[in-house]
Structures are given as C-alpha cells and as structure tokens.
PDB file of C-alpha atoms in Angstrom:
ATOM      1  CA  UNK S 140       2.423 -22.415 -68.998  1.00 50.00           C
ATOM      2  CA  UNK S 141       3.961 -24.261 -66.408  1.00 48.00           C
ATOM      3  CA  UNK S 142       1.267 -27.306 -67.045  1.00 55.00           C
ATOM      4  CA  UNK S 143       1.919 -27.197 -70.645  1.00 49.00           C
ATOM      5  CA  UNK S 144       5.894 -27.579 -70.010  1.00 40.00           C
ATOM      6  CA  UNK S 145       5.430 -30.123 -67.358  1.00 42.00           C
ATOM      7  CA  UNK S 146       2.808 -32.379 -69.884  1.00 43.00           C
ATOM      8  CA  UNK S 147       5.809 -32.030 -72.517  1.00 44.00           C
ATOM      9  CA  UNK S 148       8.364 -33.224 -70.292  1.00 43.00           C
ATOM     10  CA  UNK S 149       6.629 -36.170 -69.304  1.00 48.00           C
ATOM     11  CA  UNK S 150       5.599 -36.881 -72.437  1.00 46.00           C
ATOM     12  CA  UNK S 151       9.491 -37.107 -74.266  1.00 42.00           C
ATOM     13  CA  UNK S 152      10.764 -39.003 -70.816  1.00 38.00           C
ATOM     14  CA  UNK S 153       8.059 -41.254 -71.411  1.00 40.00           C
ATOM     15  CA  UNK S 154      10.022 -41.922 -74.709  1.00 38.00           C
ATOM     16  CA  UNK S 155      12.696 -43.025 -73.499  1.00 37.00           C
ATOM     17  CA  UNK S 156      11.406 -45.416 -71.117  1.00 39.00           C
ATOM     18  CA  UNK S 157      10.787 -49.358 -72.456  1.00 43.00           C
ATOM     19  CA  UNK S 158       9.456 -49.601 -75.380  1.00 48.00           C
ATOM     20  CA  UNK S 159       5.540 -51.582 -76.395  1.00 56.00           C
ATOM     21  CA  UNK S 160       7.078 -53.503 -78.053  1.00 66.00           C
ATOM     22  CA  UNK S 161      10.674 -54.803 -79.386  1.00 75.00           C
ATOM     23  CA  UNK S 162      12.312 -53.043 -82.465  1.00 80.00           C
ATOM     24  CA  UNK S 163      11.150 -55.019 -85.917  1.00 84.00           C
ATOM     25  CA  UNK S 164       8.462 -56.926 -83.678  1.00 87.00           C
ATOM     26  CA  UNK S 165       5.856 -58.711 -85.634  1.00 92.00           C
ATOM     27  CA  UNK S 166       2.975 -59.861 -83.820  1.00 93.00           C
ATOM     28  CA  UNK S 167      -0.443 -61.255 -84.463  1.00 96.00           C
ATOM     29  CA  UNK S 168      -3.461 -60.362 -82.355  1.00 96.00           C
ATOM     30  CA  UNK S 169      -6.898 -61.706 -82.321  1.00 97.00           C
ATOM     31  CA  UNK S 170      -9.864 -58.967 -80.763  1.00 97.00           C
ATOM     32  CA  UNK S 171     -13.625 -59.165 -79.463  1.00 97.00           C
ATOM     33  CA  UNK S 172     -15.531 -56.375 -80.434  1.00 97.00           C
ATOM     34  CA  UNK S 173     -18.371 -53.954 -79.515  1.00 96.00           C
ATOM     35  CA  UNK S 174     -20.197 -51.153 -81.538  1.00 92.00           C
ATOM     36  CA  UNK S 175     -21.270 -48.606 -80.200  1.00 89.00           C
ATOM     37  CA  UNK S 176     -24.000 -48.513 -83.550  1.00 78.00           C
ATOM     38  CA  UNK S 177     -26.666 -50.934 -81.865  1.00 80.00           C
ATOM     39  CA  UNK S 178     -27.235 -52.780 -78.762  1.00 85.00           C
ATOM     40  CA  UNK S 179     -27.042 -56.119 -81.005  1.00 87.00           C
ATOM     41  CA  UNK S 180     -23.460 -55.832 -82.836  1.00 90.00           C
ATOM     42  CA  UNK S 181     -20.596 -56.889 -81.745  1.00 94.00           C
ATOM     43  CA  UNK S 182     -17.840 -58.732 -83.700  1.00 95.00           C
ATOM     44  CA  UNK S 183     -14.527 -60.015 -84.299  1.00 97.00           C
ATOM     45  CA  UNK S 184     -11.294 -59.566 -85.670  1.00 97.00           C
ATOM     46  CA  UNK S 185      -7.491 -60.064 -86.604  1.00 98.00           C
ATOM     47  CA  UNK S 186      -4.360 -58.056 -86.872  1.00 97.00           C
ATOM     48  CA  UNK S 187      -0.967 -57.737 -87.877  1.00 97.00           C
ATOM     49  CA  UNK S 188       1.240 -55.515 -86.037  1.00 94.00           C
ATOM     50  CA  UNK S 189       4.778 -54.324 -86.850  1.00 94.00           C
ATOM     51  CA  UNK S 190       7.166 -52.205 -84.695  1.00 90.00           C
ATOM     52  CA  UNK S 191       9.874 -50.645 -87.149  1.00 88.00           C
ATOM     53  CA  UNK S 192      10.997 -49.003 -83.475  1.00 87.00           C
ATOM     54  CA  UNK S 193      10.246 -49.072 -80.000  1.00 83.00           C
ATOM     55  CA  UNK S 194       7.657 -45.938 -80.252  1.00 89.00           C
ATOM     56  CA  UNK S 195       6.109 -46.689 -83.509  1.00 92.00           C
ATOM     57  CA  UNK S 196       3.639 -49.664 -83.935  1.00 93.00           C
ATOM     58  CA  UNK S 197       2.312 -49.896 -87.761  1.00 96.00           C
ATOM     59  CA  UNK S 198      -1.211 -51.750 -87.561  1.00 97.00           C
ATOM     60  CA  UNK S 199      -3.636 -53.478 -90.192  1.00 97.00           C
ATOM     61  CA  UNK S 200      -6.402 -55.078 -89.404  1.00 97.00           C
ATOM     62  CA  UNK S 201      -9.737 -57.115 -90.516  1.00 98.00           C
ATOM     63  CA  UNK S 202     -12.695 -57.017 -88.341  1.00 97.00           C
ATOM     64  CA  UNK S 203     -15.768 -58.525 -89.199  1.00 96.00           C
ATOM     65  CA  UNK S 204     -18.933 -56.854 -87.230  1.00 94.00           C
ATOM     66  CA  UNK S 205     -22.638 -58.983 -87.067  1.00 90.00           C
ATOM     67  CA  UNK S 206     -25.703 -58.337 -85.002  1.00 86.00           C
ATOM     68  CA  UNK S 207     -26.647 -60.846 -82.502  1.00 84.00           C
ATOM     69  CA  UNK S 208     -30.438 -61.460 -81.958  1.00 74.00           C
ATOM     70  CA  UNK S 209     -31.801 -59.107 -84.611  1.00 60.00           C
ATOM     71  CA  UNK S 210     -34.228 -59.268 -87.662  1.00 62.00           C
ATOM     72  CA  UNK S 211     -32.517 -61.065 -90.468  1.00 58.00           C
ATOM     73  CA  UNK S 212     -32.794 -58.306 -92.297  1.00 58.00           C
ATOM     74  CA  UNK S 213     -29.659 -56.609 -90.293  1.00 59.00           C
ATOM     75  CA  UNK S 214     -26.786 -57.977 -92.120  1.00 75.00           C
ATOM     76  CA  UNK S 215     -22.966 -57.555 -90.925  1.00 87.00           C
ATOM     77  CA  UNK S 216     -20.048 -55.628 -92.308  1.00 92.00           C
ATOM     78  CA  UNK S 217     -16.144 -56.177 -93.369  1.00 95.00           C
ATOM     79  CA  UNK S 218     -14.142 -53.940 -91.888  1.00 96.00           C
ATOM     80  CA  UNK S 219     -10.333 -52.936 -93.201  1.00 97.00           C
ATOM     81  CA  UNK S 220      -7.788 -50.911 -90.915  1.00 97.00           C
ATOM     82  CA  UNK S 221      -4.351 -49.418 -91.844  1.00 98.00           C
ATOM     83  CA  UNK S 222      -2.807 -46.881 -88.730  1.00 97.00           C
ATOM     84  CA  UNK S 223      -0.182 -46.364 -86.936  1.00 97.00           C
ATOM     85  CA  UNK S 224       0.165 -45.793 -83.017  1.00 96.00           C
ATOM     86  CA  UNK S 225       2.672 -43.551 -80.974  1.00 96.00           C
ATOM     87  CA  UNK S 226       3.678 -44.225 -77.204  1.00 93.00           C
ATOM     88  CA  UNK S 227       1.806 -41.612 -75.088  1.00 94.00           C
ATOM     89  CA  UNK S 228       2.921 -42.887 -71.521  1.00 92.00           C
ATOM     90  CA  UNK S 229       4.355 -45.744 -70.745  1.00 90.00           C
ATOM     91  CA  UNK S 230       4.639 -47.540 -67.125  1.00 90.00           C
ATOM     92  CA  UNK S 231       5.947 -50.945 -67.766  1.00 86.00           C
ATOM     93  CA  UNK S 232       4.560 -53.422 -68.198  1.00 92.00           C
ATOM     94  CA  UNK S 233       1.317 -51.200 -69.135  1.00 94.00           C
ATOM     95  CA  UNK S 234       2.191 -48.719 -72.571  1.00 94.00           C
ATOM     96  CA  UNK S 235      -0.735 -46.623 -73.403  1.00 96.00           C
ATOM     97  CA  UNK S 236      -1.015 -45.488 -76.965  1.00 95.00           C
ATOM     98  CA  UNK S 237      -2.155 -43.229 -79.526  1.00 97.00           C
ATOM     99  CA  UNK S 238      -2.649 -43.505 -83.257  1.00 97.00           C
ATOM    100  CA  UNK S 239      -4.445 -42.841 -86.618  1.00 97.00           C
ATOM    101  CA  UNK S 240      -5.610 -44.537 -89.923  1.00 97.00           C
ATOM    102  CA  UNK S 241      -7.375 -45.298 -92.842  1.00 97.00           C
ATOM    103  CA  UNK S 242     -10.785 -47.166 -91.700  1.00 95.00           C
ATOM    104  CA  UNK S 243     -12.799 -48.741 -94.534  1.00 94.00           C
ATOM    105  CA  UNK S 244     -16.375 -51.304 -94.494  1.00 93.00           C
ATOM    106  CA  UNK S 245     -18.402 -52.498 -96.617  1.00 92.00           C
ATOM    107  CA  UNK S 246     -21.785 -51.491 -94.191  1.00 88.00           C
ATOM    108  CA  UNK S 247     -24.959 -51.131 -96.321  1.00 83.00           C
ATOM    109  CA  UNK S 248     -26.832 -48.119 -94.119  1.00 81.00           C
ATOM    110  CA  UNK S 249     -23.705 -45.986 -94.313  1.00 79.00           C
ATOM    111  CA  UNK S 250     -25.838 -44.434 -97.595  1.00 74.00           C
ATOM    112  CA  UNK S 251     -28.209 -43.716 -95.246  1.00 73.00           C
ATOM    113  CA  UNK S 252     -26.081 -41.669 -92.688  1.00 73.00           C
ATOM    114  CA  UNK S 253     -23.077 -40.167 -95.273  1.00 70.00           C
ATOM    115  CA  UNK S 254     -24.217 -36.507 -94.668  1.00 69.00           C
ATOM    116  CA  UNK S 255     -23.815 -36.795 -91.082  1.00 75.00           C
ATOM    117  CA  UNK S 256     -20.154 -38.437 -91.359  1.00 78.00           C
ATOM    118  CA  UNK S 257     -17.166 -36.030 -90.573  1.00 81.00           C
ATOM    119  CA  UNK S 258     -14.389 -37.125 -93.071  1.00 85.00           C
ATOM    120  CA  UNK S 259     -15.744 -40.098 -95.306  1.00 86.00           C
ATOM    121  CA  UNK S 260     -16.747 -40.660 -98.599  1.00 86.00           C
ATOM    122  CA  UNK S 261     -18.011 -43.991-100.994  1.00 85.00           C
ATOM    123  CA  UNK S 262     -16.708 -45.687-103.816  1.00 89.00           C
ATOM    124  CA  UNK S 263     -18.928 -48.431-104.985  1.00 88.00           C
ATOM    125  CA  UNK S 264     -20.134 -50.456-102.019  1.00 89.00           C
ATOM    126  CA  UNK S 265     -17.077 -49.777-100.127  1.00 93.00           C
ATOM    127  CA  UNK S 266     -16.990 -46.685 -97.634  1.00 91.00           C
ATOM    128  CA  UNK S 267     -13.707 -44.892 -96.567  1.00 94.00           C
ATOM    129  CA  UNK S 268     -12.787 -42.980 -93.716  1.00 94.00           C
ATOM    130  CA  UNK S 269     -10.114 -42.024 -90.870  1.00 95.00           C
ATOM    131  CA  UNK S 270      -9.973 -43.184 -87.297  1.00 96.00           C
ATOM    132  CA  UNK S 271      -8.431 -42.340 -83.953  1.00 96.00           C
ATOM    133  CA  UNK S 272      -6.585 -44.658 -81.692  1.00 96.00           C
ATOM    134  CA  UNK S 273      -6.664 -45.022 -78.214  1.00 97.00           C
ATOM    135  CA  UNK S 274      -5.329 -48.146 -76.624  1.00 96.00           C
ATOM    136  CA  UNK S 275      -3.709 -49.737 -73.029  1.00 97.00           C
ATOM    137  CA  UNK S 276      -1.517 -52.709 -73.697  1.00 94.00           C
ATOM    138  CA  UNK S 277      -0.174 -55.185 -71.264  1.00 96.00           C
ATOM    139  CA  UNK S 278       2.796 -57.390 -71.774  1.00 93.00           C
ATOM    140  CA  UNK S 279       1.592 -60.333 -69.744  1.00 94.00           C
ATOM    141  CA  UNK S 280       4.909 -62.160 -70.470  1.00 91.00           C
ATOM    142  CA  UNK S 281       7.757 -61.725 -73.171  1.00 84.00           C
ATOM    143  CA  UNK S 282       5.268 -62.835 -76.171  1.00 89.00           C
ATOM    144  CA  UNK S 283       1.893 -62.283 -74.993  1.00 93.00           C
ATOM    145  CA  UNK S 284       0.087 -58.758 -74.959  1.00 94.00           C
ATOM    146  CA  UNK S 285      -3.032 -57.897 -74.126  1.00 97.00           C
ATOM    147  CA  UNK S 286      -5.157 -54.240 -74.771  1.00 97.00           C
ATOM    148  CA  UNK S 287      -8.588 -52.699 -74.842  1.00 98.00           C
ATOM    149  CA  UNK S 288      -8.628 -49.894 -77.372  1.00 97.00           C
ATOM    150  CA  UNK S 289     -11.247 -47.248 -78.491  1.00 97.00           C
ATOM    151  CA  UNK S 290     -11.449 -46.396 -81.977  1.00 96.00           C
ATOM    152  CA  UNK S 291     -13.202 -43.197 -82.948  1.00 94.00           C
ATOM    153  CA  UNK S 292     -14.183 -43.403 -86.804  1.00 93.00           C
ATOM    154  CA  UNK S 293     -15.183 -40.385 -89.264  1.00 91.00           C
ATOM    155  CA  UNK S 294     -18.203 -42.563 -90.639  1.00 89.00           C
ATOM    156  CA  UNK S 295     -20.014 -41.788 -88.045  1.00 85.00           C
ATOM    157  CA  UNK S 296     -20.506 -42.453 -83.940  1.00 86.00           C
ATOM    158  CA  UNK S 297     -22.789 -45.172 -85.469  1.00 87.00           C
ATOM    159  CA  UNK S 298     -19.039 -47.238 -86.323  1.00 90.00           C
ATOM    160  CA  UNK S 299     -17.325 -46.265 -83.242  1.00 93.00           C
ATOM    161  CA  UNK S 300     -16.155 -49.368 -81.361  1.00 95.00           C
ATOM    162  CA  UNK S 301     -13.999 -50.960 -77.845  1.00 97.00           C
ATOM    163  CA  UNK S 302     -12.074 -53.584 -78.562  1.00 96.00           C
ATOM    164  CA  UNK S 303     -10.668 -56.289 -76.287  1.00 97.00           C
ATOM    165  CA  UNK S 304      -7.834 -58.427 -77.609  1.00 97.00           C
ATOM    166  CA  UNK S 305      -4.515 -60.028 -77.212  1.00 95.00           C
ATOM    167  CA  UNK S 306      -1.190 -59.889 -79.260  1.00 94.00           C
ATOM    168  CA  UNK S 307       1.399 -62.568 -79.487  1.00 94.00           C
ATOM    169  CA  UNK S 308       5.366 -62.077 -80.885  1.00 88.00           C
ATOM    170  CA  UNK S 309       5.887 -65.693 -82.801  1.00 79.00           C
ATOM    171  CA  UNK S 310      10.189 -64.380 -82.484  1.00 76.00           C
ATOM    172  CA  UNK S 311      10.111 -63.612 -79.151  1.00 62.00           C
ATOM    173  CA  UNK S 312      12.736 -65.157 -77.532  1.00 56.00           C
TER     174      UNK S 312
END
C-alpha cells in the first residue's frame, strides 16, 4: 500500500513540475520510423502538436511506412494518427509521456490478419484502430525537441512501431 501511495505522490508532484511544453504551444515535428511488422519497413512521417496546457499535448499525425529491399510486390501504407499524451514524469529538460488515439492505414494484408487484431475493424480499404503512447522528449533548446516514442497499435504487433523524431515551436520566443 505504501508503494501504491508513494507511485501516486510522485506522480501529481510530477505535475506540477515544468511543463513539455508551453501552454497553447504549436509545434511541428518530422519522425524516422521502424516497424516492428518486417525486417524491411521502415518509414517516415509528420506531425502537428498542440498543448492546450502544460500536461496535455493533443497530437495528429501522417506517417507513411515502405519496405526497403523487398519484392515489388510489398507495397507501403498511409498511416493517420489522432491522440493525446499526459505527463507521466517529468525531469527537466527530459518529460516522459503517455497517451492514446485513434490509429488508421490504408495496409493491404491487414485482411489477412483482422481476426488476430485486438480492437480494429475495416471500412473500405481503410483500417481503424486505437494505439498506446509511450514517448521521452528532450527540449534541446527553447524551440527544438527531440523524442523516441513506442506506439502499441490494436491492428496487430505486425503495426507496432519506434519512432525517432524532433519537434520545433515556430512562436517560441
């Protein structure tokens, strides 16, 4: 019990400590990518983060995923995000987060995998789902950020990725 207290006492004075980012921060991030699906895919992305507070980080992303070195036959996927991240600890400059979302691709073989998928489901050619967030972030200086961040997807392990990426605040003063 004592553990349990402790882990929620660190938790809300980690709240109250500086912040990931500024209050109605909007920054842009570019990210490399690895699946964990095959050997051969990797990828890249873009984002748009907004902090309505100091705790809460609203995210949306576009990632697109490709296989490098494989038959032609393997094509790549689109990949749409919408989450939202929490502060779990935070020892400035380094914040480590939490969050959760809406994933969605566009992945062809997700037909062939759908009954193994936790929480997903199709529509079309376009496959929904929910993800997890973990992620470190790194204030390098006022407007630059950098992070690595594991996303855990319902699709499937097969769509589970590590992403390493930077952030940048165009208002920063």
């Amino acid at each position: 019990m004592k553990r349990i207290l402790f882990v929620i006492i660190s938790c809300c004075l980690s709240f109250t400590a500086n912040a990931q980012y500024e209050p109605s921060a909007i920054n842009y991030g570019l990210v490399a990518i690895k699946s964990f699906g095959t050997v051969e895919e990797i990828g890249l992305g873009a984002r748009i983060e907004y902090a309505s507070n100091c705790y809460t980080t609203f995210i949306g992303e576009y990632n697109r995923l490709f296989s490098i070195g494989a038959d032609e036959e393997v094509e790549g996927y689109n990949e749409l995000a919408l989450g939202v991240n929490l502060i779990l600890f935070n020892w400035y400059p380094t914040t480590i987060t939490a969050g959760f979302g809406y994933i969605g691709n566009d992945s062809s073989i997700f037909e062939e995998i759908e009954d193994d998928a936790l929480i997903a489901f199709r529509t079309g050619n376009f496959n929904h789902g929910a993800q997890i967030k973990i992620r470190a972030l790194h204030q390098i200086s006022v407007p630059v950020h950098i992070f690595a961040e594991f996303n855990i997807k319902s699709l499937g392990r097969q769509y589970d990725t590590f992403l390493l990426g930077f952030s940048y605040d165009f208002d920063a003063r």
